[in-house]
mmCIF file of C-alpha atoms in Angstrom:
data_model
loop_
_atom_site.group_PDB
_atom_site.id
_atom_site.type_symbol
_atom_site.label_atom_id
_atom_site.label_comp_id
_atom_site.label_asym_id
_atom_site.label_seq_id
_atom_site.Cartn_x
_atom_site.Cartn_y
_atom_site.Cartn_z
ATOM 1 C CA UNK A 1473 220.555 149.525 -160.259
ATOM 2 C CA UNK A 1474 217.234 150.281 -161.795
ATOM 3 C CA UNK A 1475 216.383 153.879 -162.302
ATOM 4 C CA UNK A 1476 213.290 155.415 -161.946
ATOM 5 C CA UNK A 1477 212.299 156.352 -165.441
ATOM 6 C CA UNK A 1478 212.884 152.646 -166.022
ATOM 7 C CA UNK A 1479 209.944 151.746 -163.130
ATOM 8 C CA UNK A 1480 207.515 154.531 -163.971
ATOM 9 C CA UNK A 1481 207.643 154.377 -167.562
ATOM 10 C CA UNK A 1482 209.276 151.302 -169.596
ATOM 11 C CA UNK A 1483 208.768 148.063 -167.355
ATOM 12 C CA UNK A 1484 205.535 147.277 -169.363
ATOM 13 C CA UNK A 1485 207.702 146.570 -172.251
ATOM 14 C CA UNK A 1486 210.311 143.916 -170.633
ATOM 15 C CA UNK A 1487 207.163 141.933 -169.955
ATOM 16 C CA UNK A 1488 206.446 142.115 -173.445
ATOM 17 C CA UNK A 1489 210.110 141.655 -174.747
ATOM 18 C CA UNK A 1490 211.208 138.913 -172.852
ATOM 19 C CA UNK A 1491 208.678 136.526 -173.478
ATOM 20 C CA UNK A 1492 208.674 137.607 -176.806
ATOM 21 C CA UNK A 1493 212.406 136.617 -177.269
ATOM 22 C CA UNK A 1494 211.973 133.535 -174.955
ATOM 23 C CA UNK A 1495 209.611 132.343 -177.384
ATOM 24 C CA UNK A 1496 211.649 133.093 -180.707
ATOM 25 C CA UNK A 1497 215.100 131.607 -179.452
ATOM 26 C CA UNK A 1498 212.956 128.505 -177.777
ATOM 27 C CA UNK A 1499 211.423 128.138 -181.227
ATOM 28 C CA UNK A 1500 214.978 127.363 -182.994
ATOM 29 C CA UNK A 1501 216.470 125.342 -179.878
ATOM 30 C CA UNK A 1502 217.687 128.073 -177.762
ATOM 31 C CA UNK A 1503 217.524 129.717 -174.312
ATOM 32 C CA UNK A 1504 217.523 133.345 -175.304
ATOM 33 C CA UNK A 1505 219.928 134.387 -173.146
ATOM 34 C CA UNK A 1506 221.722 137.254 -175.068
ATOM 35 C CA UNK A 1507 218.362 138.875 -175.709
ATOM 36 C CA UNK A 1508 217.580 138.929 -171.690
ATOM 37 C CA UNK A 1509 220.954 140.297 -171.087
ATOM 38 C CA UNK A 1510 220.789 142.886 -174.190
ATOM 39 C CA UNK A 1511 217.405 144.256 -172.494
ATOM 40 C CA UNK A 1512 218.397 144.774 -169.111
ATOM 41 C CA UNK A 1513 222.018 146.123 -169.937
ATOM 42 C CA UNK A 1514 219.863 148.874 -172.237
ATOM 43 C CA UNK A 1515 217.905 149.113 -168.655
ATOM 44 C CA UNK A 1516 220.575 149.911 -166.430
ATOM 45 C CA UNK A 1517 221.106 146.688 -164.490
ATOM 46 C CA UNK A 1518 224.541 145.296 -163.314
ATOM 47 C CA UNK A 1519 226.236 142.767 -165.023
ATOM 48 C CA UNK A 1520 226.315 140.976 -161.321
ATOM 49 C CA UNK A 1521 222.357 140.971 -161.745
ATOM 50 C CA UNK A 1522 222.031 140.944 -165.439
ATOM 51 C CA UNK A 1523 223.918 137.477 -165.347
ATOM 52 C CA UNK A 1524 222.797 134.837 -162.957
ATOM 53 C CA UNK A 1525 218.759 136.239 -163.934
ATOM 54 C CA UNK A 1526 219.697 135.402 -167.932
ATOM 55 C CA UNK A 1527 221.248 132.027 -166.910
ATOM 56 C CA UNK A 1528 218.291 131.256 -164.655
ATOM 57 C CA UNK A 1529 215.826 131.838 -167.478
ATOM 58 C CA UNK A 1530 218.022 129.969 -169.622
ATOM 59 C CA UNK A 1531 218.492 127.011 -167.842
ATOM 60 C CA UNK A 1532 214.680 126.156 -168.475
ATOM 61 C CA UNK A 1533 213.508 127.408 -171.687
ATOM 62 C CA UNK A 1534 216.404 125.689 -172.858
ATOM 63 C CA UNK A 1535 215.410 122.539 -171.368
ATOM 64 C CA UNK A 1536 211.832 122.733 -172.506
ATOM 65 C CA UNK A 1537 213.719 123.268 -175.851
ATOM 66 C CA UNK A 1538 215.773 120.000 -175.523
ATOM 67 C CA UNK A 1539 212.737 118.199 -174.772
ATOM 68 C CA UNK A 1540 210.716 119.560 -177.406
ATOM 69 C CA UNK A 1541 213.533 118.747 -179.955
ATOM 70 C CA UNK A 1542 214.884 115.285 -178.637
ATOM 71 C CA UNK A 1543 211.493 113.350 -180.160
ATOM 72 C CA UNK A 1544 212.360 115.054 -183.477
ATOM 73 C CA UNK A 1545 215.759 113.606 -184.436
ATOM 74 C CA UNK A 1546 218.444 111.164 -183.567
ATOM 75 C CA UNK A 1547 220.964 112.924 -181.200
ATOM 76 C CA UNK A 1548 224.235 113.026 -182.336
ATOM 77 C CA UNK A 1549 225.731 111.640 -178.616
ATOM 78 C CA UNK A 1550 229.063 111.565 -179.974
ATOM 79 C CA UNK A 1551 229.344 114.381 -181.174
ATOM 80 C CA UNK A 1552 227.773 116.677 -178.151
ATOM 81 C CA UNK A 1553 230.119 114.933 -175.873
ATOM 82 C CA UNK A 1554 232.837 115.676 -177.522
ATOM 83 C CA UNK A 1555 231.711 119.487 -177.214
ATOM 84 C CA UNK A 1556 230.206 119.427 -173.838
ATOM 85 C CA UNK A 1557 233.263 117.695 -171.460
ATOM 86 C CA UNK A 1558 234.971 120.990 -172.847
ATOM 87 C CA UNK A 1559 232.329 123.748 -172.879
ATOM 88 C CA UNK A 1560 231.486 122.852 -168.892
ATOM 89 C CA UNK A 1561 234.550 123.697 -167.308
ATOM 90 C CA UNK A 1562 235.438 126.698 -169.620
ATOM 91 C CA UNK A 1563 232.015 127.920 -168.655
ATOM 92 C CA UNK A 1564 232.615 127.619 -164.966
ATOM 93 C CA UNK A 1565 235.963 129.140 -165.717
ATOM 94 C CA UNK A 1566 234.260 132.278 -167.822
ATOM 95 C CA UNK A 1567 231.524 132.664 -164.652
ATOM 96 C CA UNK A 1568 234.146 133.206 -162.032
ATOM 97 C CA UNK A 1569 235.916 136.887 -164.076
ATOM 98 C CA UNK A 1570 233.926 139.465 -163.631
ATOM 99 C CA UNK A 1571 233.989 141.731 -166.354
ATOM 100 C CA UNK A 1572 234.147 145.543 -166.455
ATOM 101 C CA UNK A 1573 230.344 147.148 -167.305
ATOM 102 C CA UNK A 1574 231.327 149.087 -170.709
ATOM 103 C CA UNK A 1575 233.603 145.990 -171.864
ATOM 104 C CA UNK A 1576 230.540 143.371 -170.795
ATOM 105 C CA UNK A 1577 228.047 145.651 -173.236
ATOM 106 C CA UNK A 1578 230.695 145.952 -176.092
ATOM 107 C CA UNK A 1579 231.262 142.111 -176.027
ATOM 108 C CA UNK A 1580 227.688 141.641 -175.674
ATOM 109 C CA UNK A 1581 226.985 143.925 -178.657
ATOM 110 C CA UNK A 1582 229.233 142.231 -180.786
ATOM 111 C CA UNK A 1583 227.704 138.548 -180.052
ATOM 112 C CA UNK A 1584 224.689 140.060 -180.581
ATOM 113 C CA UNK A 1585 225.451 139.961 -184.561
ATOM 114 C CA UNK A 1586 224.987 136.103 -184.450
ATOM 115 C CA UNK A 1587 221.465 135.580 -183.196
ATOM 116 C CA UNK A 1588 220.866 138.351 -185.919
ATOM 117 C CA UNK A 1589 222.328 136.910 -188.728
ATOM 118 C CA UNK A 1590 220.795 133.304 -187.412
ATOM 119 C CA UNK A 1591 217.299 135.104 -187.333
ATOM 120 C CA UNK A 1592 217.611 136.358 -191.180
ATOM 121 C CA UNK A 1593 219.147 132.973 -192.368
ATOM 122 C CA UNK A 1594 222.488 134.803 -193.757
ATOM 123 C CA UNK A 1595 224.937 131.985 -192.095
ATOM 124 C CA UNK A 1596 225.651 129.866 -194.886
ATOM 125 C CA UNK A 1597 224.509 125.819 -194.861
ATOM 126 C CA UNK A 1598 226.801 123.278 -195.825
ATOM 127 C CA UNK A 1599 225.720 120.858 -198.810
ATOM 128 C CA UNK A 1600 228.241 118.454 -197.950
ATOM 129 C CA UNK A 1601 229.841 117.457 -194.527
ATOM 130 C CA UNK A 1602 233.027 118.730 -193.562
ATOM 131 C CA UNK A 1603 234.913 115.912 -191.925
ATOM 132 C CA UNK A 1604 235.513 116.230 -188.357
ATOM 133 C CA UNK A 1605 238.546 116.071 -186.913
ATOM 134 C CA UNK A 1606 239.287 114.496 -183.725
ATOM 135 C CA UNK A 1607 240.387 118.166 -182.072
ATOM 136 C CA UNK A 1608 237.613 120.292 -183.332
ATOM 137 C CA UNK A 1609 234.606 119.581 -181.354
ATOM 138 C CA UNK A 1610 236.800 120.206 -178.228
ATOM 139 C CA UNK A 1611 238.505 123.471 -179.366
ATOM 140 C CA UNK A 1612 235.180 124.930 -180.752
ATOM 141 C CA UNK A 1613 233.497 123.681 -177.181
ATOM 142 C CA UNK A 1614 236.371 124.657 -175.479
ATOM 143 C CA UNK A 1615 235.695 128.330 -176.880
ATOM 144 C CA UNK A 1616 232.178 129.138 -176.633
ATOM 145 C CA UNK A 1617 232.221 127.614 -172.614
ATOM 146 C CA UNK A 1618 234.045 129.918 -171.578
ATOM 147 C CA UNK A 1619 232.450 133.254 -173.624
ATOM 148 C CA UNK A 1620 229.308 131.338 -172.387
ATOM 149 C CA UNK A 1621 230.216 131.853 -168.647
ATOM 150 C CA UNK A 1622 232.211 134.971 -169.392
ATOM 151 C CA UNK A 1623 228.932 137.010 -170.543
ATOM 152 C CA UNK A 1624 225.953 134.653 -169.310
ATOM 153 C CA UNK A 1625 224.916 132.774 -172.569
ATOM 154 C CA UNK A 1626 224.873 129.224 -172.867
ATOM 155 C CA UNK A 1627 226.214 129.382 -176.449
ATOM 156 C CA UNK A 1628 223.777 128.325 -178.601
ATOM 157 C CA UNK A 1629 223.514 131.394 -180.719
ATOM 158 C CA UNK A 1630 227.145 130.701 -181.487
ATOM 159 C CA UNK A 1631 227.508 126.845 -182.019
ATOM 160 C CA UNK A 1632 224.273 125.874 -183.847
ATOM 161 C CA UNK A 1633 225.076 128.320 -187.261
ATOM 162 C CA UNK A 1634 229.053 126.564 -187.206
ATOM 163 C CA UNK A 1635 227.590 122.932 -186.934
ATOM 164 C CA UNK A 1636 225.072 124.236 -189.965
ATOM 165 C CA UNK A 1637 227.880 125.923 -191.780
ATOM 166 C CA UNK A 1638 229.916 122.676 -190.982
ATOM 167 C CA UNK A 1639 227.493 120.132 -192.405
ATOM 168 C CA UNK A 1640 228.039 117.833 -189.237
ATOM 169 C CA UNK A 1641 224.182 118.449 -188.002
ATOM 170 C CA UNK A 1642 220.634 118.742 -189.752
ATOM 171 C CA UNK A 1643 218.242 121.584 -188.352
ATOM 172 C CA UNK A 1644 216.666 119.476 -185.760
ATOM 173 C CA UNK A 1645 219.840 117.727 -184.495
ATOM 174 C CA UNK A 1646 221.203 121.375 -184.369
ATOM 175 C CA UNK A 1647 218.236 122.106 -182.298
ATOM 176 C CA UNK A 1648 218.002 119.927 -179.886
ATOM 177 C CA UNK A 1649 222.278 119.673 -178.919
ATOM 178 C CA UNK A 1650 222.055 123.288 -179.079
ATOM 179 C CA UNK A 1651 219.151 123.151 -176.544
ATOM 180 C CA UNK A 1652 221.192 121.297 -174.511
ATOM 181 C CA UNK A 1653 224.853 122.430 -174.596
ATOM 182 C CA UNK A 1654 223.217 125.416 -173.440
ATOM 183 C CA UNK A 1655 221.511 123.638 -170.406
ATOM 184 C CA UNK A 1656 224.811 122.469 -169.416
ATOM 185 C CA UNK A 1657 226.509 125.661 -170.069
ATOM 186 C CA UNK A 1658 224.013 127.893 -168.318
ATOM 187 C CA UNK A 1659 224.674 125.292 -164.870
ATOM 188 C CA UNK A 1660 228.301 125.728 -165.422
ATOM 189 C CA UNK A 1661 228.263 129.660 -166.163
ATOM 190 C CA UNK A 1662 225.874 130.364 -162.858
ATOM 191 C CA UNK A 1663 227.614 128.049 -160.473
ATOM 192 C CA UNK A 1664 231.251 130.021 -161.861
ATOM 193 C CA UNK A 1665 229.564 133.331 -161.301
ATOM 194 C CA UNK A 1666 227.539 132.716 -158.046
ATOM 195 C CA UNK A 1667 230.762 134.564 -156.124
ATOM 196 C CA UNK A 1668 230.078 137.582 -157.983
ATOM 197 C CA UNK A 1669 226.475 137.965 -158.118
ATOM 198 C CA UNK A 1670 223.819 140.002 -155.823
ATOM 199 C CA UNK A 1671 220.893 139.265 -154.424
ATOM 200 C CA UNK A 1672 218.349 139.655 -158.148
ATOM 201 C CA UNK A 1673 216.161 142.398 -157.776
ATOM 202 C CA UNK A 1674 211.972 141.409 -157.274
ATOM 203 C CA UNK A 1675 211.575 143.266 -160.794
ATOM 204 C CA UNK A 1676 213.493 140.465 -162.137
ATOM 205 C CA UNK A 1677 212.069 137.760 -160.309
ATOM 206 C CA UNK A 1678 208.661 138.752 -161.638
ATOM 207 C CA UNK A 1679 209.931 138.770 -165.300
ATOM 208 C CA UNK A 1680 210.929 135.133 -165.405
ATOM 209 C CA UNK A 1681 207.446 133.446 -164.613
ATOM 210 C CA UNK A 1682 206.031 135.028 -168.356
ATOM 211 C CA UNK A 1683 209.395 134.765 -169.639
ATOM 212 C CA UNK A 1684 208.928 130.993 -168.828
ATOM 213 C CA UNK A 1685 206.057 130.436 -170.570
ATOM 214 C CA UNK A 1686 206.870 132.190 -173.400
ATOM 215 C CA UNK A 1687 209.820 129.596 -173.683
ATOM 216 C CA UNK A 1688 207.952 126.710 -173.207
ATOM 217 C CA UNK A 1689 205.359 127.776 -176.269
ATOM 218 C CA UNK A 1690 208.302 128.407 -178.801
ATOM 219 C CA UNK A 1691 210.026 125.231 -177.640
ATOM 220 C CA UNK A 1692 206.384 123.369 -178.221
ATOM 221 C CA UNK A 1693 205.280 124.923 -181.418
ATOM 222 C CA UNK A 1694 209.016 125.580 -182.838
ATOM 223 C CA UNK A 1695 209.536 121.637 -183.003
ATOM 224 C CA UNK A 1696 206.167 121.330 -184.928
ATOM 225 C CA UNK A 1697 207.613 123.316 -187.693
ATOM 226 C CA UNK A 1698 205.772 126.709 -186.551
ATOM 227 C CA UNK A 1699 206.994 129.803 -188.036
ATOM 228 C CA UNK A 1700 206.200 133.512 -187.159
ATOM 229 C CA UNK A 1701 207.888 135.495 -189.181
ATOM 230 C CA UNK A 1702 206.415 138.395 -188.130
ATOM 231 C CA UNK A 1703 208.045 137.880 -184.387
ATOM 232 C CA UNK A 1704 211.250 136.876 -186.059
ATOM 233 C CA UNK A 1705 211.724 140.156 -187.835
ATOM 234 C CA UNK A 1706 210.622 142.359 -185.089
ATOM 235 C CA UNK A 1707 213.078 140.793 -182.549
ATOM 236 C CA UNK A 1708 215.823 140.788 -185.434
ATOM 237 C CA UNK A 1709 215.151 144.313 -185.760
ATOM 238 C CA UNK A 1710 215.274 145.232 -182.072
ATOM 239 C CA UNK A 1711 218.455 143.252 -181.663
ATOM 240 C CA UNK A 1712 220.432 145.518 -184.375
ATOM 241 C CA UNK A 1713 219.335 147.869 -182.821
ATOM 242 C CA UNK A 1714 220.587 147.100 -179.371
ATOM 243 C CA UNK A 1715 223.576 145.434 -180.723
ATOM 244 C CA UNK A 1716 224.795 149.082 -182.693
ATOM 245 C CA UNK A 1717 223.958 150.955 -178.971
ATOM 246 C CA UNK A 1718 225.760 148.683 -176.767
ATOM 247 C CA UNK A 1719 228.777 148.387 -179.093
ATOM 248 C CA UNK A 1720 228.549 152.432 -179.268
ATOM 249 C CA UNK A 1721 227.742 153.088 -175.589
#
């Protein structure tokens, strides 16, 4: 539940942080979830709230993403079905367990370490393609569906640096399949956890309206090559952070 040092004294700064990270993540092709969920685990919500409100926020700056992407590059179809028939029902799968609060914030700490090391361009890119085998895609989509629903994340943060590291897309086919597997992902992951969740508190409900628009300016100005990096490093920096707490807590 929310306490009250969180209503007197730090809600101004969720309206600030949220759209902040909406923008950021929308900017490389993602929905941002593990940023809304690292903010209100440090505030004190439930995972039963902290969930379905991430993957409701997701579900459209991740779509403005996809759209601001898909006029940018040819999709690789093939290759994002071959992830997506998997991801879906693992993510439905992952929404349905609900996990214990001091495990959710220790796994949610550690995945954490990937939008990080995305942010600061540390995840190595391939300079030649590794070939694809016929069982990869599935296994690796397989995977991240079901952490996806398990946590509330649609995945992105985890499958666009392996399709880098793998050579198999460019930065704006990354984008936009990213943008997307995480659409799909985020459906999956809320209808799987709908059994668990509570009614989201009106605290929340008035977050995602900025939050929104903060999503659908990174998604608009990310896929015109716009660069902040003075956002980047701020959220990178408030992510370690958060990550090192909730790993700790």
């Amino acid at each position: 539940m929310v306490t009250l040092d969180f209503i007197e004294g730090a809600w101004m700064y969720l309206f600030f942080l949220m759209p902040m990270a909406a923008f950021l993540y929308a900017s490389v092709g993602h929905g941002g979830a593990s940023s809304y969920l690292m903010f209100l685990a440090l505030f004190n919500f439930a995972p039963e709230q902290i969930r379905p409100t991430a993957l409701i926020i997701n579900l459209f700056v991740s779509f403005f993403a996809y759209i601001s992407y898909r006029k940018t590059c040819n999709f690789p179809t093939k290759l994002f079905l071959s992830l997506i028939i998997f991801s879906v029902p693992a993510a439905y799968l992952g929404g349905t367990i609900l996990v214990d609060t001091a495990l959710y914030k220790k796994i949610l700490g550690i995945l954490l370490f990937f939008p990080i090391i995305r942010f600061l361009n540390l995840f190595p890119v391939a300079e030649k393609r590794v070939d694809q085998e016929v069982w990869m895609a599935p296994v690796l989509g397989l995977i991240i569906g079901f952490f996806s629903g398990l946590i509330g994340i649609g995945g992105g943060i985890i499958l666009s640096p392996i399709l880098l590291m793998l050579g198999w897309t460019n930065m704006k086919e990354t984008a936009a399949l990213s943008a997307l597997f995480i659409f799909l992902n985020s459906v999956s992951g809320y209808i799987g956890s709908a059994a668990y969740s509570t009614p989201i508190d009106l605290q929340l409900w008035l977050l995602m309206p900025l939050t929104l628009i903060g999503g659908m300016a990174g998604a608009y100005y990310g896929a015109r090559k716009f660069n902040v990096h003075v956002v980047k490093y701020l959220l990178t920096t408030v992510l370690l952070i958060a990550s090192v707490k909730l790993i700790l807590a």
